[in-house]
Each structure stands twice: as structure tokens, then as C-alpha cells.
mmCIF file of C-alpha atoms in Angstrom:
data_model
loop_
_atom_site.group_PDB
_atom_site.id
_atom_site.type_symbol
_atom_site.label_atom_id
_atom_site.label_comp_id
_atom_site.label_asym_id
_atom_site.label_seq_id
_atom_site.Cartn_x
_atom_site.Cartn_y
_atom_site.Cartn_z
ATOM 1 C CA MET A 134 -18.754 -20.993 22.906
ATOM 2 C CA VAL A 135 -17.372 -21.998 19.516
ATOM 3 C CA ALA A 136 -13.723 -21.259 18.814
ATOM 4 C CA ARG A 137 -13.035 -19.453 15.555
ATOM 5 C CA PRO A 138 -10.329 -20.914 13.365
ATOM 6 C CA THR A 139 -7.129 -18.925 13.136
ATOM 7 C CA LEU A 140 -6.938 -17.056 9.853
ATOM 8 C CA THR A 141 -3.447 -16.655 8.482
ATOM 9 C CA LEU A 142 -2.564 -13.745 6.224
ATOM 10 C CA ARG A 143 0.008 -14.641 3.575
ATOM 11 C CA ILE A 144 1.626 -11.857 1.561
ATOM 12 C CA GLY A 145 3.316 -12.544 -1.748
ATOM 13 C CA PRO A 146 3.837 -11.192 -5.262
ATOM 14 C CA MET A 147 0.812 -10.090 -7.276
ATOM 15 C CA THR A 148 0.259 -12.113 -10.462
ATOM 16 C CA VAL A 149 -2.002 -11.690 -13.472
ATOM 17 C CA ALA A 150 -4.243 -14.376 -11.957
ATOM 18 C CA ASP A 151 -4.920 -11.992 -9.033
ATOM 19 C CA LEU A 152 -6.202 -9.124 -11.192
ATOM 20 C CA ASP A 153 -9.932 -9.937 -10.977
ATOM 21 C CA ALA A 154 -9.771 -9.856 -7.169
ATOM 22 C CA VAL A 155 -7.561 -6.759 -7.199
ATOM 23 C CA GLN A 156 -10.054 -4.987 -9.474
ATOM 24 C CA ARG A 157 -12.945 -5.879 -7.153
ATOM 25 C CA ILE A 158 -11.092 -4.344 -4.189
ATOM 26 C CA GLU A 159 -9.949 -1.389 -6.329
ATOM 27 C CA ARG A 160 -13.521 -0.534 -7.350
ATOM 28 C CA GLU A 161 -14.893 -0.751 -3.804
ATOM 29 C CA THR A 162 -12.024 1.330 -2.386
ATOM 30 C CA PHE A 163 -11.217 4.154 -4.794
ATOM 31 C CA ALA A 164 -13.374 6.813 -6.463
ATOM 32 C CA THR A 165 -11.192 6.619 -9.591
ATOM 33 C CA PRO A 166 -9.958 3.023 -9.765
ATOM 34 C CA TRP A 167 -6.974 2.037 -11.861
ATOM 35 C CA PRO A 168 -8.034 -0.129 -14.800
ATOM 36 C CA GLU A 169 -6.991 -3.767 -14.942
ATOM 37 C CA GLN A 170 -4.652 -3.032 -17.840
ATOM 38 C CA ALA A 171 -2.692 -0.582 -15.668
ATOM 39 C CA TYR A 172 -2.010 -3.323 -13.104
ATOM 40 C CA ARG A 173 -1.234 -5.828 -15.845
ATOM 41 C CA SER A 174 1.335 -3.427 -17.290
ATOM 42 C CA GLU A 175 2.786 -2.726 -13.854
ATOM 43 C CA ILE A 176 3.402 -6.401 -13.062
ATOM 44 C CA GLU A 177 4.395 -7.525 -16.554
ATOM 45 C CA THR A 178 6.539 -4.690 -17.909
ATOM 46 C CA ASN A 179 7.379 -2.036 -15.298
ATOM 47 C CA ARG A 180 10.746 -3.069 -13.897
ATOM 48 C CA LEU A 181 10.515 -0.296 -11.267
ATOM 49 C CA ALA A 182 7.268 -1.725 -9.873
ATOM 50 C CA SER A 183 6.643 -4.385 -7.234
ATOM 51 C CA TYR A 184 3.121 -5.351 -6.205
ATOM 52 C CA LEU A 185 2.038 -7.641 -3.387
ATOM 53 C CA VAL A 186 -1.244 -9.283 -2.466
ATOM 54 C CA GLY A 187 -2.446 -10.462 0.914
ATOM 55 C CA ARG A 188 -4.388 -13.715 0.995
ATOM 56 C CA ILE A 189 -6.451 -15.445 3.611
ATOM 57 C CA GLY A 190 -6.947 -18.961 2.389
ATOM 58 C CA ASP A 191 -7.355 -18.609 -1.380
ATOM 59 C CA GLU A 192 -9.002 -15.171 -1.156
ATOM 60 C CA VAL A 193 -7.107 -12.007 -2.089
ATOM 61 C CA VAL A 194 -8.072 -9.575 0.679
ATOM 62 C CA ALA A 195 -5.530 -6.786 0.171
ATOM 63 C CA TYR A 196 -2.796 -5.487 -2.074
ATOM 64 C CA GLY A 197 -0.172 -2.787 -2.294
ATOM 65 C CA GLY A 198 2.577 -1.610 -4.555
ATOM 66 C CA ILE A 199 5.788 0.370 -4.749
ATOM 67 C CA TRP A 200 7.969 1.823 -7.441
ATOM 68 C CA LEU A 201 11.678 1.777 -6.668
ATOM 69 C CA MET A 202 13.285 4.801 -8.287
ATOM 70 C CA VAL A 203 17.029 4.855 -7.665
ATOM 71 C CA ASP A 204 17.037 4.770 -3.842
ATOM 72 C CA GLU A 205 13.481 5.900 -3.120
ATOM 73 C CA ALA A 206 10.468 3.641 -2.741
ATOM 74 C CA HIS A 207 7.240 5.311 -3.781
ATOM 75 C CA VAL A 208 4.124 3.623 -2.376
ATOM 76 C CA THR A 209 1.677 3.658 -5.277
ATOM 77 C CA THR A 210 -1.324 2.002 -3.657
ATOM 78 C CA VAL A 211 -2.574 0.098 -0.619
ATOM 79 C CA ALA A 212 -6.095 -1.313 -0.352
ATOM 80 C CA VAL A 213 -7.980 -3.834 1.773
ATOM 81 C CA ALA A 214 -11.276 -5.484 0.827
ATOM 82 C CA SER A 215 -14.160 -3.875 2.688
ATOM 83 C CA GLY A 216 -15.077 -7.023 4.622
ATOM 84 C CA TRP A 217 -11.517 -7.382 5.926
ATOM 85 C CA ARG A 218 -10.777 -3.835 7.099
ATOM 86 C CA ARG A 219 -9.811 -2.947 10.674
ATOM 87 C CA ARG A 220 -8.028 -6.279 11.201
ATOM 88 C CA LYS A 221 -4.449 -4.960 10.771
ATOM 89 C CA ILE A 222 -4.249 -6.338 7.238
ATOM 90 C CA GLY A 223 -3.419 -2.914 5.783
ATOM 91 C CA ALA A 224 -0.632 -2.566 8.344
ATOM 92 C CA ALA A 225 0.762 -5.959 7.342
ATOM 93 C CA VAL A 226 0.780 -4.903 3.675
ATOM 94 C CA VAL A 227 2.543 -1.604 4.466
ATOM 95 C CA LEU A 228 5.117 -3.461 6.558
ATOM 96 C CA ALA A 229 5.723 -5.949 3.727
ATOM 97 C CA LEU A 230 6.134 -3.087 1.238
ATOM 98 C CA LEU A 231 8.667 -1.325 3.488
ATOM 99 C CA ASP A 232 10.553 -4.585 4.052
ATOM 100 C CA LEU A 233 10.633 -5.130 0.283
ATOM 101 C CA ALA A 234 11.796 -1.556 -0.316
ATOM 102 C CA ARG A 235 14.574 -1.898 2.213
ATOM 103 C CA ALA A 236 15.671 -5.270 0.796
ATOM 104 C CA ARG A 237 15.882 -3.678 -2.656
ATOM 105 C CA GLY A 238 18.077 -0.831 -1.426
ATOM 106 C CA ALA A 239 15.595 1.988 -0.922
ATOM 107 C CA ARG A 240 16.883 4.746 1.323
ATOM 108 C CA ASP A 241 13.406 6.014 2.245
ATOM 109 C CA ALA A 242 9.771 5.778 1.193
ATOM 110 C CA THR A 243 7.228 8.365 0.050
ATOM 111 C CA LEU A 244 3.544 8.396 -0.820
ATOM 112 C CA GLU A 245 0.573 10.647 -1.472
ATOM 113 C CA VAL A 246 -2.667 10.365 0.451
ATOM 114 C CA ARG A 247 -5.899 12.355 0.330
ATOM 115 C CA LEU A 248 -5.980 15.064 2.989
ATOM 116 C CA SER A 249 -9.428 13.785 4.008
ATOM 117 C CA ASN A 250 -8.311 10.154 4.439
ATOM 118 C CA LEU A 251 -7.569 10.328 8.146
ATOM 119 C CA GLY A 252 -7.579 6.548 8.617
ATOM 120 C CA ALA A 253 -4.871 6.021 6.007
ATOM 121 C CA ARG A 254 -2.885 8.983 7.301
ATOM 122 C CA ARG A 255 -2.903 7.513 10.834
ATOM 123 C CA LEU A 256 -1.806 4.133 9.469
ATOM 124 C CA TYR A 257 1.107 5.683 7.575
ATOM 125 C CA GLU A 258 2.114 7.787 10.592
ATOM 126 C CA ARG A 259 2.410 4.603 12.675
ATOM 127 C CA PHE A 260 4.996 3.464 10.132
ATOM 128 C CA GLY A 261 7.001 6.660 10.456
ATOM 129 C CA PHE A 262 5.645 8.543 7.460
ATOM 130 C CA ARG A 263 5.460 12.264 8.150
ATOM 131 C CA PRO A 264 3.955 15.127 6.103
ATOM 132 C CA VAL A 265 6.452 16.989 3.921
ATOM 133 C CA GLY A 266 4.265 18.803 1.407
ATOM 134 C CA ILE A 267 1.033 19.168 -0.525
ATOM 135 C CA ARG A 268 0.200 18.368 -4.150
ATOM 136 C CA PRO A 269 -2.617 20.812 -4.947
ATOM 137 C CA ARG A 270 -5.681 19.413 -6.758
ATOM 138 C CA TYR A 271 -3.912 16.033 -7.128
ATOM 139 C CA TYR A 272 -7.034 13.855 -7.271
ATOM 140 C CA SER A 273 -8.883 14.113 -10.578
ATOM 141 C CA ASP A 274 -12.300 12.988 -9.269
ATOM 142 C CA ASN A 275 -12.833 16.001 -6.991
ATOM 143 C CA GLY A 276 -9.675 18.138 -7.131
ATOM 144 C CA GLU A 277 -8.714 17.277 -3.560
ATOM 145 C CA ASP A 278 -5.162 17.994 -2.479
ATOM 146 C CA ALA A 279 -2.762 15.162 -1.685
ATOM 147 C CA LEU A 280 -0.567 15.150 1.374
ATOM 148 C CA ILE A 281 2.983 14.040 0.530
ATOM 149 C CA MET A 282 4.467 11.875 3.282
ATOM 150 C CA THR A 283 7.938 10.398 3.637
ATOM 151 C CA THR A 284 9.906 8.272 6.087
ATOM 152 C CA ASP A 285 13.273 8.658 7.715
ATOM 153 C CA ALA A 286 16.041 6.433 6.366
ATOM 154 C CA LEU A 287 14.695 2.877 6.172
ATOM 155 C CA ASP A 288 17.995 1.476 7.430
ATOM 156 C CA GLY A 289 18.352 4.083 10.194
ATOM 157 C CA ALA A 290 17.990 3.068 13.824
ATOM 158 C CA THR A 291 14.695 4.924 14.255
ATOM 159 C CA MET A 292 12.973 3.126 11.386
ATOM 160 C CA VAL A 293 14.583 -0.252 12.088
ATOM 161 C CA ASP A 294 13.346 -0.070 15.692
ATOM 162 C CA ARG A 295 9.897 1.175 14.652
ATOM 163 C CA LEU A 296 9.427 -1.603 12.097
ATOM 164 C CA ALA A 297 10.689 -4.238 14.527
ATOM 165 C CA ALA A 298 8.181 -3.053 17.142
ATOM 166 C CA LEU A 299 5.337 -3.090 14.612
ATOM 167 C CA ARG A 300 6.368 -6.532 13.390
ATOM 168 C CA ALA A 301 6.262 -7.845 16.978
#
């Protein structure tokens, strides 16, 4: 039996140099991918935006982003490269985004997710996101509704305990 080397996921800020890899993951993940220029603008000029990438070795395998609007963090995107899914990388990115949001003073976090995306919905529920509404015909590619999800207070005991347990 041959032992596999331990692969370490490192999460850090997204840079312009990461955009080719981000676009590759974006195109394989989303029916209507954001263009590279949208990400470039987000990381270069949008002071409300913070984007992270997850790397294994030198390879970008995941990314996610938030907008911090007053005291609310809005998760704009989370994606994992197809060959790296189901390895808890998406969970690590969500955790890093929530940690970042909390460090920057966010009271809670919200997001939209396709009603049909049960895998993503389950992931977000593990992090304490709960359904609070629907955005009808939100997705332009097929008119699918979006489920709006939000967390309890990020600095409240429930969320602090939940995130600590997930981190462990």
C-alpha cells in the first residue's frame, strides 16, 4: 500500500493573477458565469468586496466572495473545481468567508442559492444559514427562483459554537 501525501488547503486573498483559474472554475460550475472583468473590478475597485481563493500546492481549487454592506455580509459566490469537490473544500471556503465577515464587523450573513441546488443548500445549512425568503425568477439562464438564506448573529453564542465545531 502506498501512502498518499497530505494535501494542505491554503485560503488567502484572490489576486488578478488568480483570474484565469477562477474563470476556469466559474465556467465549469455556473450556467451563466461572471466574466473575468467582473472579478477584476471586484478585487481592484469594489471596496465592499472581499474574495478568497483556496489553493492546494500552486493550484487554485476553489474561491468565494462576500460584500460587506454596513453590518451584513452578503455571500456573492462559492465554487470548487470539479475534480476537487466532495473533499470539504467548499466548507473550508464558507468558513473562511464567515470568519472574514465576522472580523470585519458583520452582524450576520446572507446569500441566494438556486432552489434546485440541494448540495449547496445543505452545505449552507450546516453553517447555520436558514431560508428566509424567495427571489422569484432570480436566475437569468432559466428563470429559476432563488432561496434567500441568512444566519443568526455571527458573534452570537449559537453561531460561535457552530463555527468552532465545524472548524474542529
